[in-house]
């Protein structure tokens, strides 16, 4: 079954400059926990304990976060502050972490292809940590892993967005095969509202079958000169089947300042306990 979760985390995070000049966007905290930690928690909850992270220059803080900090831990040992490390210690002891560096930031498709040596020939999940997903029962990845068991093909998570926001997303055209499950017929990357085939936008959770690597290898750079995952997924949908799943739960676009503030307020009010 699915054991691995890939986190493409090599992007520059330009929408958050200057904060992201020397700090990875994925380390930005929502209240007191970095974005990537929420993502790893979601993966572990779905049973994926092999965490594979695509990093880049200036991203060493990511690897340090999922490691012991002897000096600090010695300093606070036995104090009330030690409990603040419970969650991260649990992740560190429950998961394995491997890293690979993307040397040129040539897009999400390229970042996923960069992760191939860590994934190999098996289906895997992808989490874009700047999309924070929260649900009170099953997490979004758990919901998708269950669906994968049934359908055994690539699955993308989708959300309905207002027409004036389609230009921020890959947008699908699908045929409904069951409640909240669509078979993808077509997909467009960041369409203007008048060109969007629907208002159903792909967000940062995927289950991918490993044939996606060969498809990405043969995908020409698309919009913005980047190798787009959307283009590869469209090919995969044409060759076989890709499903789109309207998930249960909330999703915050923490790659944008507005979404980040919204997520911070939500988590402070609903999840944070000092
Ligand atoms: P984004 O489109 O959010 O780009 O990438 P970005 O560089 O992180 O942020 P902005 O737009 O400049 O503010 C979506 C995801 O894909 C990863 C990013 O780290 C993010 O998780 N990514 C993107 C890579 O790992 N490598 C790339 O070459 C591009």
Coordinates of C-alpha atoms and ligand atoms in Angstrom, one line a residue:
X1 CA 0.0 0.0 0.0
X2 CA 1.0 3.6 0.1
X3 CA 3.9 4.2 2.4
X4 CA 5.6 7.3 1.1
X5 CA 4.7 10.9 1.1
X6 CA 6.7 13.4 -1.0
X7 CA 6.9 17.1 0.0
X8 CA 8.1 19.4 -2.8
X9 CA 9.6 22.2 -0.7
X10 CA 12.2 23.8 -3.0
X11 CA 10.2 26.8 -4.2
X12 CA 11.3 30.3 -3.6
X13 CA 8.2 31.4 -1.8
X14 CA 8.4 34.9 -3.4
X15 CA 5.0 35.9 -2.2
X16 CA 6.4 36.0 1.3
X17 CA 9.5 38.0 0.7
X18 CA 11.4 39.2 2.7
X19 CA 10.4 36.5 5.3
X20 CA 11.4 33.8 2.9
X21 CA 14.7 35.3 1.8
X22 CA 16.7 32.9 4.0
X23 CA 14.0 30.9 5.6
X24 CA 12.0 28.1 3.8
X25 CA 8.3 29.0 3.4
X26 CA 7.4 25.6 4.8
X27 CA 9.0 26.6 8.1
X28 CA 6.7 29.6 8.5
X29 CA 4.7 28.9 11.7
X30 CA 0.9 28.8 12.0
X31 CA 0.7 29.8 15.6
X32 CA 3.6 27.8 17.0
X33 CA 4.0 25.0 14.6
X34 CA 5.7 25.2 11.1
X35 CA 3.6 24.4 8.1
X36 CA 5.5 21.4 7.2
X37 CA 4.9 19.8 10.6
X38 CA 1.1 20.0 10.0
X39 CA 1.7 18.3 6.7
X40 CA 3.8 15.5 8.2
X41 CA 1.2 15.0 10.9
X42 CA -1.5 14.6 8.2
X43 CA 0.7 12.1 6.3
X44 CA 1.4 10.0 9.4
X45 CA -2.3 10.0 10.3
X46 CA -2.9 8.5 6.8
X47 CA -0.4 5.7 7.6
X48 CA 2.5 7.2 5.5
X49 CA 5.5 7.2 7.7
X50 CA 8.3 7.5 5.0
X51 CA 8.6 11.2 4.5
X52 CA 10.5 12.3 1.4
X53 CA 11.4 16.0 1.1
X54 CA 12.6 17.8 -2.0
X55 CA 14.6 20.7 -0.7
X56 CA 16.8 23.4 -2.3
X57 CA 19.5 25.9 -1.4
X58 CA 18.8 27.6 1.9
X59 CA 16.4 25.0 3.1
X60 CA 18.5 23.3 5.8
X61 CA 16.1 24.4 8.5
X62 CA 13.7 21.7 7.3
X63 CA 16.1 18.8 8.0
X64 CA 17.1 20.4 11.3
X65 CA 13.5 20.6 12.4
X66 CA 13.0 16.8 12.0
X67 CA 16.1 16.1 14.1
X68 CA 17.2 16.2 17.7
X69 CA 18.6 19.5 19.0
X70 CA 20.6 18.2 22.0
X71 CA 21.6 21.5 23.4
X72 CA 18.1 22.9 23.5
X73 CA 16.6 19.7 24.7
X74 CA 19.2 19.4 27.5
X75 CA 18.4 23.0 28.5
X76 CA 14.7 22.5 28.9
X77 CA 14.8 18.9 30.2
X78 CA 12.5 18.5 33.2
X79 CA 10.9 21.9 32.8
X80 CA 7.2 22.6 31.8
X81 CA 8.5 23.6 28.3
X82 CA 9.5 20.1 27.5
X83 CA 5.9 19.2 26.7
X84 CA 6.0 21.6 23.9
X85 CA 8.3 19.2 22.0
X86 CA 5.9 16.2 22.4
X87 CA 4.3 16.5 19.0
X88 CA 7.6 16.9 17.0
X89 CA 9.3 14.1 19.1
X90 CA 6.4 11.8 18.2
X91 CA 6.8 12.5 14.5
X92 CA 10.6 12.0 14.6
X93 CA 10.2 8.7 16.3
X94 CA 7.4 7.5 14.1
X95 CA 8.6 8.6 10.7
X96 CA 11.8 8.3 8.5
X97 CA 12.9 11.4 6.7
X98 CA 14.9 11.5 3.5
X99 CA 15.9 14.5 1.5
X100 CA 16.9 15.3 -2.1
X101 CA 17.9 18.6 -3.5
X102 CA 16.3 20.2 -6.6
X103 CA 19.1 22.2 -8.1
X104 CA 17.1 24.4 -10.5
X105 CA 13.6 25.5 -9.6
X106 CA 11.9 24.3 -12.8
X107 CA 8.4 23.9 -11.4
X108 CA 6.3 21.5 -9.4
X109 CA 6.4 18.7 -12.1
X110 CA 10.2 18.9 -12.1
X111 CA 10.3 18.9 -8.2
X112 CA 8.3 15.7 -8.2
X113 CA 10.6 14.1 -10.8
X114 CA 13.5 15.1 -8.6
X115 CA 11.9 13.0 -5.9
X116 CA 11.9 9.8 -8.0
X117 CA 15.0 8.3 -6.4
X118 CA 13.4 8.5 -3.0
X119 CA 10.1 7.1 -4.2
X120 CA 11.0 4.3 -6.7
X121 CA 8.4 2.2 -8.4
X122 CA 5.4 2.6 -6.1
X123 CA 2.3 4.8 -5.6
X124 CA 2.9 7.7 -3.3
X125 CA 1.2 10.8 -1.9
X126 CA 2.3 14.4 -2.5
X127 CA 1.7 17.2 0.0
X128 CA 2.3 20.9 -0.7
X129 CA 2.8 22.1 2.8
X130 CA 1.7 25.6 2.1
X131 CA -1.8 24.3 1.5
X132 CA -2.9 23.6 5.1
X133 CA -5.8 21.1 5.3
X134 CA -7.7 20.6 8.5
X135 CA -10.6 18.2 9.2
X136 CA -12.1 17.1 12.4
X137 CA -12.4 13.4 11.5
X138 CA -10.2 11.8 8.8
X139 CA -7.5 14.1 7.4
X140 CA -7.6 14.8 3.6
X141 CA -4.7 12.4 2.9
X142 CA -6.5 9.6 4.9
X143 CA -9.6 10.2 2.8
X144 CA -7.6 10.0 -0.4
X145 CA -5.6 6.8 0.7
X146 CA -9.0 5.1 1.3
X147 CA -10.1 6.1 -2.2
X148 CA -6.9 4.8 -3.7
X149 CA -7.5 1.4 -2.2
X150 CA -10.7 1.3 -4.1
X151 CA -9.7 2.8 -7.5
X152 CA -5.9 2.2 -7.8
X153 CA -5.2 5.3 -9.9
X154 CA -3.8 8.8 -9.5
X155 CA -6.1 11.1 -7.5
X156 CA -6.1 14.9 -7.1
X157 CA -7.9 16.8 -4.3
X158 CA -10.2 19.5 -5.6
X159 CA -12.1 22.4 -4.1
X160 CA -14.7 24.7 -5.6
X161 CA -13.3 28.3 -5.9
X162 CA -14.9 31.6 -7.0
X163 CA -14.7 32.2 -10.7
X164 CA -12.3 35.2 -10.2
X165 CA -9.7 32.8 -8.6
X166 CA -9.4 30.1 -11.2
X167 CA -6.2 31.8 -12.5
X168 CA -4.4 30.7 -9.3
X169 CA -5.0 26.9 -9.8
X170 CA -5.1 23.9 -12.2
X171 CA -8.8 23.6 -13.0
X172 CA -10.5 20.4 -14.1
X173 CA -13.3 19.3 -16.3
X174 CA -14.7 16.0 -14.9
X175 CA -17.5 13.5 -15.2
X176 CA -19.0 12.7 -11.8
X177 CA -18.8 8.9 -11.1
X178 CA -19.9 9.0 -7.5
X179 CA -20.6 11.7 -4.8
X180 CA -17.6 14.0 -4.7
X181 CA -15.6 11.8 -7.1
X182 CA -15.0 12.8 -10.7
X183 CA -13.1 11.2 -13.6
X184 CA -10.9 13.9 -15.2
X185 CA -11.6 14.7 -18.8
X186 CA -9.5 17.8 -19.1
X187 CA -7.4 20.1 -17.1
X188 CA -6.1 23.7 -17.6
X189 CA -3.3 25.3 -15.6
X190 CA -4.2 28.8 -14.2
X191 CA -7.0 29.7 -16.7
X192 CA -8.6 33.1 -16.9
X193 CA -12.3 32.8 -15.7
X194 CA -13.6 32.8 -19.3
X195 CA -11.3 29.9 -20.2
X196 CA -11.9 27.8 -17.1
X197 CA -13.7 24.5 -17.8
X198 CA -15.3 24.6 -14.3
X199 CA -14.7 26.1 -10.8
X200 CA -13.2 22.9 -9.5
X201 CA -9.6 23.7 -8.6
X202 CA -6.7 21.3 -7.8
X203 CA -5.2 21.9 -4.4
X204 CA -2.0 20.6 -2.8
X205 CA -2.8 17.0 -2.1
X206 CA -2.2 14.2 -4.6
X207 CA -1.9 10.4 -4.8
X208 CA 0.2 9.5 -7.8
X209 CA 1.0 6.2 -9.5
X210 CA 4.7 5.8 -10.4
X211 CA 4.1 6.0 -14.2
X212 CA 3.8 9.7 -13.6
X213 CA 7.6 9.9 -13.6
X214 CA 8.0 8.8 -17.2
X215 CA 5.2 11.1 -18.2
X216 CA 6.8 14.1 -16.5
X217 CA 10.1 13.2 -18.2
X218 CA 8.4 13.6 -21.5
X219 CA 6.5 16.7 -20.6
X220 CA 7.6 20.0 -22.3
X221 CA 7.9 23.1 -20.1
X222 CA 4.4 24.8 -20.0
X223 CA 3.0 28.0 -18.5
X224 CA 5.8 30.2 -17.1
X225 CA 8.5 27.9 -18.7
X226 CA 8.0 25.5 -15.8
X227 CA 7.4 21.7 -16.0
X228 CA 3.8 21.6 -14.9
X229 CA 2.4 18.7 -13.0
X230 CA -1.0 19.6 -14.4
X231 CA 0.2 18.9 -18.0
X232 CA 1.6 15.5 -16.9
X233 CA -1.6 14.6 -15.0
X234 CA -3.7 15.5 -18.1
X235 CA -1.6 13.0 -20.1
X236 CA -2.0 10.4 -17.5
X237 CA -5.8 11.0 -17.6
X238 CA -5.8 10.6 -21.3
X239 CA -3.7 7.4 -21.2
X240 CA -5.8 5.8 -18.4
X241 CA -7.6 7.4 -15.5
X242 CA -7.1 10.2 -13.0
X243 CA -9.7 11.0 -10.4
X244 CA -10.5 14.3 -8.7
X245 CA -11.9 14.1 -5.2
X246 CA -13.8 16.9 -3.5
X247 CA -12.5 16.4 0.0
X248 CA -14.1 17.0 3.4
X249 CA -12.4 19.7 5.5
X250 CA -11.0 23.1 5.4
X251 CA -8.1 24.3 3.3
X252 CA -6.0 27.4 3.7
X253 CA -3.7 28.8 1.0
X254 CA -0.8 29.6 3.3
X255 CA 1.4 30.5 0.3
X256 CA -0.6 33.8 0.2
X257 CA -0.6 36.4 2.9
X258 CA -4.4 36.5 3.2
X259 CA -4.7 32.7 3.5
X260 CA -1.8 32.6 6.0
X261 CA -3.6 35.1 8.3
X262 CA -6.9 33.3 8.0
X263 CA -5.2 29.9 8.9
X264 CA -3.4 31.5 11.8
X265 CA -6.7 33.0 13.2
X266 CA -8.5 29.7 12.7
X267 CA -5.8 27.5 14.3
X268 CA -5.4 30.0 17.2
X269 CA -9.1 29.9 17.9
X270 CA -9.7 26.2 17.3
X271 CA -6.6 24.1 17.7
X272 CA -4.1 25.9 19.9
X273 CA -3.9 25.1 23.6
X274 CA -1.0 26.9 25.4
Ligands
LIG1 P1 4.4 27.6 -5.6 O1 3.7 27.8 -6.9 O2 3.6 27.9 -4.3 O3 5.7 28.4 -5.7 O4 4.9 26.1 -5.5 P2 6.7 28.9 -4.5 O5 8.0 29.2 -5.2 O6 6.7 28.0 -3.4 O7 6.0 30.2 -4.0 P3 5.8 31.7 -4.7 O8 4.7 31.5 -5.7 O9 7.1 32.1 -5.3 O10 5.4 32.5 -3.6 C1 4.0 25.0 -5.1 C2 4.8 24.0 -4.4 O11 5.8 23.4 -5.2 C3 7.1 23.6 -4.7 C4 7.0 24.7 -3.7 O12 8.0 24.6 -2.7 C5 5.6 24.6 -3.2 O13 5.5 23.6 -2.1 N1 8.0 23.8 -5.8 C6 7.7 24.7 -6.8 C7 9.2 23.1 -5.8 O14 9.6 22.3 -4.9 N2 10.1 23.4 -6.8 C8 9.8 24.2 -7.8 O15 10.6 24.4 -8.8 C9 8.6 24.9 -7.8

